Coordinates of C-alpha atoms in Angstrom, one line a residue:
M1 CA 177.0 -78.7 53.9
A2 CA 173.8 -79.8 52.1
R3 CA 173.0 -83.4 52.5
I4 CA 173.9 -84.0 48.6
V5 CA 174.0 -81.4 45.9
L6 CA 173.0 -82.7 42.3
K7 CA 174.0 -81.5 39.1
G8 CA 171.9 -80.8 36.0
I9 CA 171.6 -78.9 32.9
P10 CA 170.2 -75.2 33.6
V11 CA 167.5 -74.3 31.0
S12 CA 165.9 -71.5 32.6
A13 CA 167.8 -68.8 34.9
G14 CA 166.8 -68.0 38.6
I15 CA 167.1 -69.2 42.2
S16 CA 164.3 -70.8 44.6
V17 CA 164.2 -72.4 47.7
G18 CA 161.7 -74.2 48.8
R19 CA 159.9 -77.9 49.4
A20 CA 160.2 -80.5 46.7
L21 CA 157.2 -82.3 45.4
F22 CA 157.4 -85.1 42.6
V23 CA 154.3 -85.3 40.5
N24 CA 155.6 -88.0 38.5
R25 CA 158.4 -90.5 38.8
S26 CA 159.7 -93.4 36.5
R27 CA 157.4 -96.3 35.9
F28 CA 160.2 -98.9 35.1
S29 CA 159.7 -100.9 38.1
Q30 CA 156.0 -101.2 37.4
I31 CA 156.1 -102.6 34.0
P32 CA 155.1 -106.1 33.8
R33 CA 158.0 -107.8 31.8
E34 CA 156.1 -111.3 31.2
A35 CA 155.7 -113.7 28.3
I36 CA 152.2 -114.3 27.1
P37 CA 150.6 -117.6 25.6
D38 CA 149.5 -117.3 21.9
D39 CA 145.7 -116.7 22.5
L40 CA 146.5 -113.7 24.5
K41 CA 148.2 -111.9 21.7
D42 CA 145.3 -110.4 20.0
F43 CA 144.0 -109.2 23.4
E44 CA 147.3 -107.5 24.2
K45 CA 147.2 -105.9 20.8
T46 CA 143.5 -104.5 21.4
R47 CA 144.9 -103.1 24.7
L48 CA 147.4 -101.0 22.9
E49 CA 144.9 -99.7 20.7
L50 CA 142.6 -98.4 23.3
A51 CA 145.4 -97.1 25.3
F52 CA 146.6 -95.1 22.2
E53 CA 142.8 -94.0 21.8
R54 CA 142.3 -92.6 25.6
V55 CA 145.5 -90.8 25.0
R56 CA 144.4 -89.1 21.9
E57 CA 141.3 -88.1 23.6
E58 CA 143.0 -87.0 26.6
L59 CA 145.3 -84.5 24.6
A60 CA 142.4 -83.4 22.7
T61 CA 140.5 -82.4 25.9
A62 CA 143.6 -80.7 27.2
R63 CA 144.2 -78.8 24.1
G64 CA 140.8 -77.3 24.6
K65 CA 141.4 -76.0 28.2
V66 CA 144.9 -74.3 27.5
P67 CA 144.2 -70.9 29.0
K68 CA 144.9 -67.9 26.8
E69 CA 148.5 -66.8 28.7
L70 CA 149.6 -70.4 27.5
Q71 CA 148.2 -70.6 23.7
E72 CA 151.8 -70.5 22.5
H73 CA 152.0 -74.2 23.4
V74 CA 149.1 -75.3 21.8
A75 CA 151.6 -76.4 19.0
I76 CA 153.5 -78.7 21.2
I77 CA 150.3 -80.5 22.2
D78 CA 149.4 -80.4 18.8
T79 CA 152.7 -82.3 18.3
H80 CA 151.9 -84.8 20.9
L81 CA 148.6 -85.5 19.3
M82 CA 150.2 -86.0 15.7
I83 CA 152.5 -88.6 17.4
S84 CA 149.7 -90.2 19.2
Q85 CA 148.0 -90.5 15.8
D86 CA 151.1 -91.6 13.8
P87 CA 150.8 -95.4 13.3
K88 CA 154.4 -96.1 13.4
L89 CA 154.8 -96.4 17.3
L90 CA 151.4 -98.6 17.6
R91 CA 152.1 -100.9 15.0
S92 CA 155.8 -101.4 16.2
A93 CA 154.6 -102.3 19.6
Q94 CA 151.8 -104.8 18.3
K95 CA 154.5 -106.1 15.9
I96 CA 156.7 -106.9 18.9
V97 CA 153.8 -108.6 20.8
V98 CA 153.3 -111.0 17.9
E99 CA 156.8 -111.8 17.2
M100 CA 158.1 -112.0 20.6
G101 CA 155.0 -112.9 22.7
I102 CA 155.3 -110.4 25.2
T103 CA 153.0 -107.9 27.4
A104 CA 151.9 -104.8 26.0
E105 CA 153.6 -102.7 28.0
W106 CA 156.8 -104.5 27.5
A107 CA 156.3 -104.4 23.7
L108 CA 155.6 -100.6 24.0
E109 CA 159.0 -100.2 25.9
K110 CA 160.7 -102.0 23.2
A111 CA 159.1 -100.2 20.5
E112 CA 159.9 -97.0 22.3
D113 CA 163.6 -98.0 22.6
Q114 CA 163.8 -98.9 18.9
I115 CA 162.6 -95.1 17.9
A116 CA 165.1 -93.5 20.8
Q117 CA 168.1 -95.6 18.9
A118 CA 166.9 -94.1 15.5
F119 CA 167.1 -90.5 17.1
A120 CA 170.2 -90.9 18.8
A121 CA 172.1 -91.0 15.4
I122 CA 170.7 -87.7 14.5
E123 CA 173.5 -85.1 14.4
D124 CA 171.2 -82.0 15.2
P125 CA 170.9 -81.6 19.0
Y126 CA 167.4 -80.1 18.6
I127 CA 166.0 -82.9 16.3
R128 CA 167.9 -85.5 18.7
E129 CA 166.2 -84.3 21.7
R130 CA 162.6 -84.4 20.1
I131 CA 162.8 -88.1 21.3
Q132 CA 161.5 -86.6 24.5
D133 CA 158.2 -85.7 22.8
V134 CA 157.9 -89.6 21.7
R135 CA 158.6 -90.6 25.1
L136 CA 156.3 -88.3 26.9
V137 CA 153.4 -89.5 24.8
S138 CA 154.4 -93.2 25.5
R139 CA 154.8 -92.7 29.0
R140 CA 150.9 -91.4 28.7
I141 CA 150.1 -94.6 26.7
M142 CA 151.8 -96.4 29.5
D143 CA 150.0 -95.2 32.3
K144 CA 146.8 -96.2 30.4
L145 CA 148.2 -99.8 29.9
L146 CA 149.0 -99.9 33.7
G147 CA 145.4 -98.6 34.4
Q148 CA 146.8 -95.5 36.3
P149 CA 145.1 -92.0 35.9
H150 CA 147.6 -89.5 34.8
A151 CA 149.5 -88.3 37.9
L152 CA 149.0 -85.0 37.3
V153 CA 145.4 -85.2 37.5
D154 CA 145.5 -87.3 40.6
A155 CA 143.1 -85.7 43.4
A156 CA 145.4 -86.3 46.0
M157 CA 148.1 -84.8 44.4
R158 CA 146.3 -81.5 43.7
A159 CA 145.5 -81.6 47.7
E160 CA 149.0 -81.5 48.4
M161 CA 149.8 -78.6 46.1
S162 CA 148.1 -75.9 48.4
A163 CA 151.5 -74.2 48.7
R164 CA 154.1 -72.8 46.5
F165 CA 156.7 -75.9 46.0
V166 CA 159.3 -76.9 43.7
M167 CA 158.2 -79.3 41.0
M168 CA 159.9 -82.3 40.2
A169 CA 159.3 -84.9 37.7
H170 CA 160.6 -87.8 35.6
D171 CA 159.5 -85.7 33.0
L172 CA 157.1 -83.0 32.0
T173 CA 154.8 -82.2 29.4
P174 CA 153.0 -79.0 28.5
A175 CA 149.8 -81.1 28.6
D176 CA 150.6 -82.3 32.0
T177 CA 150.6 -78.4 33.2
I178 CA 147.2 -77.6 32.1
G179 CA 145.5 -78.8 35.2
L180 CA 148.1 -77.0 37.3
D181 CA 148.0 -73.8 39.2
I182 CA 151.2 -72.4 37.7
S183 CA 151.4 -69.6 40.3
K184 CA 152.0 -72.7 42.9
I185 CA 155.3 -73.7 40.9
M186 CA 158.4 -72.1 42.4
S187 CA 160.8 -73.9 39.9
L188 CA 161.1 -77.4 38.3
A189 CA 163.6 -80.2 37.9
T190 CA 163.4 -83.2 35.9
V191 CA 165.4 -86.3 35.2
Q192 CA 164.7 -86.1 31.3
G193 CA 165.5 -83.4 29.0
G194 CA 167.9 -81.5 27.4
K195 CA 169.0 -78.2 26.5
T196 CA 166.3 -77.3 23.8
S197 CA 163.6 -79.7 25.2
H198 CA 160.2 -78.2 25.6
T199 CA 160.6 -78.4 29.4
G200 CA 163.0 -75.6 29.1
I201 CA 160.8 -73.8 26.4
L202 CA 158.1 -74.1 28.8
A203 CA 160.2 -72.7 31.9
R204 CA 161.7 -69.9 30.1
S205 CA 158.2 -68.6 29.0
L206 CA 156.8 -68.8 32.6
Q207 CA 160.1 -67.2 34.0
I208 CA 160.7 -69.9 36.5
P209 CA 164.2 -71.4 37.2
A210 CA 164.6 -74.9 35.9
L211 CA 166.9 -77.9 35.3
V212 CA 166.8 -80.9 33.3
G213 CA 168.6 -83.9 33.1
V214 CA 169.3 -84.1 37.0
E215 CA 171.0 -87.4 37.6
G216 CA 170.2 -89.0 41.1
L217 CA 166.9 -86.9 41.2
E218 CA 164.4 -89.6 42.1
E219 CA 166.8 -91.7 44.1
E220 CA 168.1 -88.6 46.4
V221 CA 165.1 -86.1 46.9
C222 CA 161.8 -87.1 48.7
D223 CA 158.5 -85.1 48.9
G224 CA 158.7 -82.4 51.6
D225 CA 162.8 -82.3 51.4
L226 CA 164.0 -78.6 51.6
V227 CA 165.7 -77.7 48.4
I228 CA 167.5 -75.1 46.8
L229 CA 167.5 -75.1 43.1
D230 CA 170.3 -73.2 41.4
G231 CA 169.2 -72.5 37.5
L232 CA 172.1 -70.4 37.0
K233 CA 174.8 -72.8 37.7
G234 CA 172.8 -76.3 37.5
S235 CA 173.0 -77.3 41.1
I236 CA 170.2 -78.6 43.5
Y237 CA 171.0 -78.6 47.2
V238 CA 168.8 -81.1 49.3
D239 CA 168.7 -80.2 52.8
P240 CA 171.0 -77.2 52.8
N241 CA 172.6 -76.0 55.9
E242 CA 172.2 -72.2 57.1
D243 CA 174.9 -70.6 55.2
E244 CA 173.8 -72.1 52.0
L245 CA 170.3 -70.8 52.6
A246 CA 171.7 -67.3 53.5
Y247 CA 174.1 -67.2 50.7
Y248 CA 171.4 -68.4 47.8
S249 CA 168.6 -66.2 49.6
D250 CA 171.0 -63.1 48.9
L251 CA 171.9 -64.5 45.2
K252 CA 168.1 -64.8 44.4
Y253 CA 167.6 -61.1 45.7
Q254 CA 170.3 -60.0 43.2
F255 CA 169.3 -62.0 40.2
E256 CA 165.8 -60.9 40.5
N257 CA 166.9 -57.4 40.6
Y258 CA 169.2 -57.9 37.9
Q259 CA 166.5 -59.5 35.7
S260 CA 164.2 -56.5 36.5
S261 CA 167.0 -54.5 35.4
I262 CA 167.5 -55.6 32.0
T263 CA 164.1 -56.3 31.2
R264 CA 163.1 -52.7 31.6
E265 CA 166.2 -51.9 29.5
C266 CA 165.6 -54.5 26.8
S267 CA 164.3 -52.2 24.1
L268 CA 167.3 -49.8 24.1
P269 CA 169.7 -50.3 21.4
A270 CA 172.8 -52.7 21.8
E271 CA 175.4 -49.9 21.3
T272 CA 178.7 -49.7 23.1
I273 CA 179.8 -47.0 25.2
D274 CA 181.6 -45.4 22.4
G275 CA 178.8 -45.7 19.8
Y276 CA 179.2 -48.9 18.1
R277 CA 175.8 -50.3 17.3
V278 CA 175.1 -54.2 17.0
N279 CA 171.6 -55.3 15.6
V280 CA 170.6 -58.2 17.9
Y281 CA 168.1 -60.6 16.3
A282 CA 166.4 -63.9 17.4
N283 CA 166.9 -67.5 16.5
I284 CA 163.1 -69.0 16.1
E285 CA 161.8 -72.2 14.8
I286 CA 158.1 -71.8 15.3
F287 CA 155.7 -69.0 14.6
E288 CA 154.3 -69.0 18.1
E289 CA 157.9 -67.4 19.1
V290 CA 157.1 -63.9 17.6
A291 CA 155.6 -62.6 20.8
A292 CA 158.7 -63.6 22.8
V293 CA 161.0 -61.7 20.4
L294 CA 159.1 -58.5 20.7
D295 CA 159.1 -59.0 24.5
V296 CA 162.5 -59.1 25.0
G297 CA 163.5 -56.6 22.5
G298 CA 164.6 -58.7 19.6
E299 CA 165.4 -56.5 16.6
G300 CA 164.1 -58.8 14.1
V301 CA 164.7 -62.7 13.3
G302 CA 168.2 -63.5 11.7
L303 CA 167.7 -67.0 11.7
Y304 CA 164.2 -68.6 11.0
R305 CA 164.5 -72.3 10.8
T306 CA 161.7 -73.2 8.4
E307 CA 162.4 -76.9 8.4
Y308 CA 160.7 -77.4 11.8
A309 CA 157.4 -76.9 10.0
F310 CA 158.2 -80.0 8.1
M311 CA 158.9 -82.3 11.0
D312 CA 156.5 -84.3 12.8
R313 CA 153.8 -84.1 10.0
A314 CA 151.9 -86.7 8.1
T315 CA 152.1 -84.3 5.0
I316 CA 154.5 -81.9 3.5
P317 CA 153.3 -78.1 3.9
D318 CA 152.2 -77.0 0.3
E319 CA 153.2 -73.4 -1.3
A320 CA 149.9 -71.6 0.0
A321 CA 150.6 -73.0 3.6
M322 CA 154.2 -71.7 3.4
T323 CA 153.2 -68.5 2.0
T324 CA 150.6 -67.8 5.0
E325 CA 152.9 -68.5 7.5
Y326 CA 156.0 -66.7 6.3
S327 CA 153.8 -63.8 5.5
E328 CA 151.9 -63.4 8.7
L329 CA 155.4 -63.5 10.2
A330 CA 156.8 -60.9 8.0
A331 CA 153.8 -58.7 8.6
L332 CA 153.9 -59.1 12.5
L333 CA 157.6 -58.1 12.4
A334 CA 157.6 -55.3 9.7
P335 CA 159.8 -53.2 9.7
R336 CA 162.2 -55.5 11.4
R337 CA 163.9 -57.9 9.3
V338 CA 163.0 -61.6 8.9
T339 CA 165.7 -64.0 7.1
Y340 CA 164.4 -67.3 6.3
R341 CA 166.8 -70.2 6.1
T342 CA 165.4 -72.5 3.5
L343 CA 165.2 -76.2 4.3
D344 CA 168.0 -77.6 6.4
L345 CA 166.7 -81.0 6.1
G346 CA 168.8 -84.3 5.5
A347 CA 169.3 -88.0 6.7
D348 CA 169.8 -86.8 10.4
K349 CA 166.5 -84.9 10.3
L350 CA 164.6 -86.1 7.4
S351 CA 161.0 -85.4 7.2
R352 CA 159.3 -88.7 6.9
Q353 CA 157.6 -88.0 3.4
F354 CA 161.1 -88.4 1.8
G355 CA 161.7 -91.8 3.3
K356 CA 165.2 -93.3 4.7
L357 CA 168.2 -91.9 3.5
D358 CA 170.9 -95.0 3.9
E359 CA 173.7 -92.8 4.8
P360 CA 176.4 -93.7 7.2
N361 CA 177.5 -90.4 8.1
P362 CA 174.4 -88.0 7.6
A363 CA 176.2 -84.9 8.8
L364 CA 178.4 -85.1 5.6
G365 CA 176.0 -86.5 3.6
L366 CA 172.7 -85.3 1.6
R367 CA 171.6 -82.2 3.7
A368 CA 170.5 -78.6 3.5
V369 CA 171.2 -77.0 0.1
R370 CA 172.5 -80.2 -1.2
F371 CA 169.1 -81.8 -0.6
T372 CA 166.9 -79.2 -1.6
L373 CA 168.9 -79.0 -5.1
K374 CA 168.4 -82.6 -5.3
H375 CA 164.4 -82.0 -4.8
P376 CA 163.8 -79.0 -7.2
E377 CA 160.2 -79.0 -7.3
L378 CA 160.2 -78.7 -3.1
F379 CA 162.9 -76.1 -3.1
R380 CA 160.9 -74.0 -6.0
Q381 CA 157.7 -74.2 -3.7
Q382 CA 159.4 -72.8 -0.8
V383 CA 161.5 -70.0 -2.9
R384 CA 158.1 -69.1 -4.3
A385 CA 156.7 -69.1 -0.4
I386 CA 159.4 -66.7 0.7
C387 CA 159.3 -64.4 -2.4
R388 CA 155.7 -63.9 -2.1
A389 CA 155.8 -63.2 1.7
S390 CA 158.4 -60.6 0.8
Q391 CA 155.7 -58.2 -0.1
H392 CA 154.4 -58.1 3.6
G393 CA 157.6 -57.0 5.4
N394 CA 161.3 -56.8 5.4
V395 CA 162.3 -60.2 4.1
A396 CA 165.7 -61.8 3.2
I397 CA 166.4 -65.6 2.1
M398 CA 169.5 -67.5 3.2
F399 CA 171.0 -71.1 2.1
P400 CA 172.7 -73.2 4.3
L401 CA 175.7 -75.2 4.1
I402 CA 177.5 -73.5 1.0
S403 CA 180.6 -75.1 0.1
G404 CA 181.3 -72.9 -3.0
V405 CA 180.1 -70.6 -5.6
N406 CA 178.5 -73.0 -8.0
E407 CA 175.7 -74.0 -5.4
I408 CA 175.2 -70.0 -4.8
D409 CA 175.0 -69.7 -8.8
Q410 CA 172.0 -72.6 -8.8
C411 CA 170.0 -70.9 -5.7
K412 CA 170.3 -67.6 -7.2
E413 CA 169.0 -68.9 -10.5
V414 CA 165.7 -70.4 -8.8
V415 CA 165.3 -67.3 -6.8
R416 CA 165.8 -65.1 -10.0
D417 CA 163.7 -67.6 -12.2
V418 CA 161.0 -67.5 -9.6
Q419 CA 160.8 -63.6 -9.1
R420 CA 160.5 -63.7 -13.3
E421 CA 157.7 -65.8 -13.1
L422 CA 155.6 -64.0 -10.3
A423 CA 156.3 -61.0 -12.0
A424 CA 154.7 -62.2 -15.4
A425 CA 152.0 -63.5 -13.2
G426 CA 151.1 -60.3 -11.7
I427 CA 151.8 -61.7 -8.1
P428 CA 153.5 -58.9 -5.9
H429 CA 156.8 -59.6 -4.3
D430 CA 160.1 -57.5 -3.6
P431 CA 162.5 -58.0 -6.5
E432 CA 165.4 -56.7 -4.4
M433 CA 165.2 -59.3 -1.6
P434 CA 168.4 -59.8 -0.3
I435 CA 170.0 -63.0 -0.6
G436 CA 172.4 -64.7 1.8
I437 CA 174.4 -67.9 2.9
M438 CA 175.1 -69.5 6.1
V439 CA 179.2 -69.9 6.4
E440 CA 179.5 -72.7 8.4
L441 CA 182.0 -75.1 6.4
P442 CA 185.3 -74.6 6.6
C443 CA 185.9 -74.7 3.0
A444 CA 183.3 -71.5 2.8
A445 CA 185.4 -69.6 5.4
F446 CA 188.3 -70.6 3.4
I447 CA 187.1 -68.8 0.2
A448 CA 184.8 -66.1 2.0
D449 CA 186.6 -63.1 -0.2
V450 CA 185.1 -65.1 -3.6
L451 CA 181.9 -66.0 -2.1
A452 CA 181.4 -62.4 -0.6
Q453 CA 181.2 -61.1 -3.8
E454 CA 178.2 -63.3 -4.9
V455 CA 175.6 -62.5 -2.1
D456 CA 174.3 -59.9 -0.1
F457 CA 175.3 -61.0 3.4
F458 CA 176.9 -63.9 5.6
S459 CA 175.4 -65.5 8.6
I460 CA 178.2 -67.4 10.3
G461 CA 176.9 -70.5 11.7
T462 CA 179.3 -71.3 14.7
N463 CA 178.2 -74.3 16.0
D464 CA 178.6 -76.4 12.5
L465 CA 181.9 -74.3 11.9
I466 CA 183.2 -75.3 15.2
Q467 CA 182.4 -78.9 14.6
Y468 CA 183.8 -79.4 11.0
S469 CA 187.0 -77.2 11.4
L470 CA 187.9 -79.1 14.9
G471 CA 186.7 -82.5 13.5
I472 CA 184.6 -82.8 16.7
D473 CA 181.3 -84.8 16.8
R474 CA 179.9 -82.5 19.1
I475 CA 177.5 -85.2 20.9
N476 CA 180.1 -87.9 21.4
K477 CA 180.9 -87.4 25.0
H478 CA 184.4 -88.9 24.7
V479 CA 185.8 -85.9 22.6
S480 CA 183.1 -83.1 23.7
Y481 CA 186.1 -81.6 25.7
L482 CA 187.6 -80.4 22.3
Y483 CA 184.7 -78.4 21.3
Q484 CA 186.4 -75.2 21.8
P485 CA 184.7 -72.1 20.4
L486 CA 187.7 -69.9 20.9
H487 CA 190.3 -72.4 19.3
P488 CA 192.8 -69.9 17.6
A489 CA 191.6 -71.6 14.4
I490 CA 188.1 -70.8 14.9
V491 CA 188.8 -67.3 16.1
R492 CA 190.9 -66.7 12.9
S493 CA 188.3 -68.4 10.6
I494 CA 185.7 -66.0 11.9
K495 CA 187.6 -62.9 11.6
Y496 CA 188.6 -63.7 8.0
V497 CA 184.9 -64.1 7.1
V498 CA 184.1 -60.9 8.7
D499 CA 186.9 -59.1 7.1
S500 CA 185.9 -60.6 3.7
G501 CA 182.4 -59.6 4.2
H502 CA 183.3 -56.1 4.9
Q503 CA 185.8 -55.7 2.0
A504 CA 183.0 -56.5 -0.3
G505 CA 180.4 -54.4 1.2
I506 CA 178.1 -56.8 2.8
E507 CA 176.6 -57.4 6.4
V508 CA 178.1 -60.2 8.5
S509 CA 176.0 -61.7 11.1
V510 CA 176.9 -64.3 13.6
C511 CA 174.2 -67.0 14.9
G512 CA 174.8 -70.1 17.0
E513 CA 175.6 -70.5 20.7
L514 CA 179.0 -68.5 20.5
A515 CA 176.8 -65.2 20.1
S516 CA 174.8 -65.7 23.0
D517 CA 177.9 -66.3 25.5
P518 CA 178.9 -63.1 27.3
Y519 CA 182.4 -64.3 27.4
C520 CA 182.5 -64.5 23.4
V521 CA 180.6 -61.4 22.4
P522 CA 183.3 -59.0 23.1
I523 CA 185.4 -61.1 20.7
L524 CA 182.9 -60.9 18.0
L525 CA 182.4 -56.9 18.7
G526 CA 186.1 -56.6 18.1
M527 CA 185.6 -58.2 14.9
Q528 CA 183.0 -55.4 14.1
V529 CA 180.2 -57.8 13.3
D530 CA 177.1 -56.2 12.1
N531 CA 174.5 -58.4 13.7
I532 CA 174.2 -61.4 16.2
S533 CA 171.4 -63.7 16.4
I534 CA 170.7 -65.6 19.4
T535 CA 167.6 -67.5 21.2
P536 CA 165.0 -64.8 22.4
H537 CA 165.7 -65.3 26.3
A538 CA 169.4 -64.1 26.0
I539 CA 168.8 -61.1 24.1
P540 CA 168.1 -58.8 27.4
G541 CA 171.4 -60.0 29.0
I542 CA 173.7 -59.8 25.8
K543 CA 172.6 -56.2 25.0
R544 CA 173.3 -55.2 28.6
V545 CA 176.7 -56.7 28.3
I546 CA 177.3 -54.9 25.0
R547 CA 176.0 -51.5 26.2
Q548 CA 178.6 -51.5 29.2
T549 CA 181.5 -52.2 26.9
T550 CA 183.8 -50.1 24.6
M551 CA 184.8 -50.9 21.1
Q552 CA 188.2 -49.8 21.9
D553 CA 188.6 -52.5 24.8
C554 CA 187.1 -55.1 22.4
K555 CA 189.4 -54.5 19.9
N556 CA 192.3 -54.7 22.3
L557 CA 191.3 -58.0 23.5
L558 CA 190.8 -59.4 19.9
R559 CA 194.3 -58.2 19.2
E560 CA 195.7 -60.3 22.2
V561 CA 193.7 -63.3 21.6
L562 CA 195.0 -63.4 17.8
K563 CA 198.4 -63.6 19.3
A564 CA 197.6 -66.5 21.6
R565 CA 198.8 -69.9 20.5
T566 CA 196.7 -72.2 22.6
V567 CA 192.7 -72.6 23.7
A568 CA 194.1 -72.2 27.2
E569 CA 195.8 -68.8 26.4
T570 CA 192.7 -67.8 24.7
N571 CA 190.2 -68.9 27.2
Q572 CA 192.6 -67.3 30.1
L573 CA 192.8 -64.0 28.1
V574 CA 189.1 -63.6 27.6
R575 CA 188.0 -64.9 31.4
D576 CA 190.6 -62.4 32.7
S577 CA 189.5 -59.4 30.6
V578 CA 185.6 -60.0 30.4
F579 CA 185.3 -60.8 34.1
K580 CA 187.2 -57.7 35.3
R581 CA 184.6 -55.6 33.2
F582 CA 181.7 -57.4 34.3
P583 CA 182.3 -59.1 37.5
E584 CA 178.5 -58.6 38.9
E585 CA 176.7 -59.5 35.7
L586 CA 178.8 -62.8 34.8
M587 CA 177.8 -64.4 38.3
F588 CA 174.1 -64.8 36.5
Y589 CA 175.6 -66.9 33.4
S590 CA 177.0 -70.3 32.4
S591 CA 179.7 -70.0 29.5
L592 CA 180.7 -72.3 26.7
L593 CA 184.3 -71.9 27.9
D594 CA 183.1 -73.6 31.4

């Protein structure tokens, strides 16, 4: 047996066996937590200003050195630059210095914690995990305060990197990697980070195995330790024995062959053995992800989360900026479909320009379409931008968190009014641009037959539909075990929405984690969904699973699942059936049913 087995969150699939090397560790024990006399407060405030300034210079320099093959990460470095330029963190730390009379390092730590508490209350996991960006920038500033060069540019460290290694870190930024020889990194593991952290995005784009959120990493692993990093199941074996080495060497070989195989086939259509075709689209947040969509055989973008262009910015993008972004995206992907979801902002992920909404439960408050209808000028600007972009490709518009017909009527009236305005001004646009809604509230699912008469397509947002239907706060670890994607109520709700859409003659898509789970996809196929929309890296594997099944098998499985009375029965049925068909495929996946 290995000396110890650590667990983490797998964010990039694969296996590696090699020697561990830390590029940075927590600085917790180095921070001087000391009181200071009044006559040193101005000095400490100036130290903070200088540290922020040096980090801004360092990031700007790193940005200019980004090689062509990593240009997609420039946007992330830009985000870190914006955070370093935002006066909030600096002013908060300086205020703490004055009010509490403590060192600049301790004040910075407390200011970061205050911001982290605000982020912890955010419901959306992607936005919530953006606190990692703040922490990463804060870490660089702390290094300057502590008088350290950034660990990754240390000459002695570079000397140790003469051979390939398993990179380990407390946390890692894209800017950190600029000075590294990527070809030397076999895989990576960090203490910090979540499923949607930039470390995962970086690792997937580099196609190296990765884990984040590994507990005990810094305490249990030393530089030079032999480790097995299992990016499939989320494990790190420290000092493995010969049997474990032999098993993982074989598994690594099998996985690499599997990856090569599905990548070669990714441009093939997602069509079952008996001829049922499903479109497989991508969910993306930033323009730079377009290349990844095309590389993995994505057939379009089923969900473009437009609100991310509004985050971490000092000013709101105007109509011209939005039109340029949406038009370029549509043109690059034409004739593939691009579906723009209008802003899903709210108190839990509010752009700073709108101030703070004092809401005790933001997930149920003024958010998404409710928020945009309360800000008609902003809504109108975005709708105009999407309509103007429609002349450049195959564009659709979609409204989030719809609860009833009245909201659809209001949204459609804005679209029609904008289209009349553009026509009168002679501005080109597609007057037949499809209009759809997200079905993610139980009330919308209950009246799907009514809503289907009002729009051109449905997109079922399974993450929110599950949360709201089961009454589960999915970020609450005490009840997360109740988050069951194949709960009988969820399966029946989705099927009712699909059937209602088809009876009205409109397309039905499914986005969310459920659509990228190989155990759940056969259930969706059995319902005869038209499209699924998933993260780009999951597309080749899911297309492969679809091509190896039959619609008849999927319908048979769905029929049995609909008879089940409990989650346990449903999960067992699906596990037995799907695993029996894909025993070799599923060894390379984790599942929501785990």
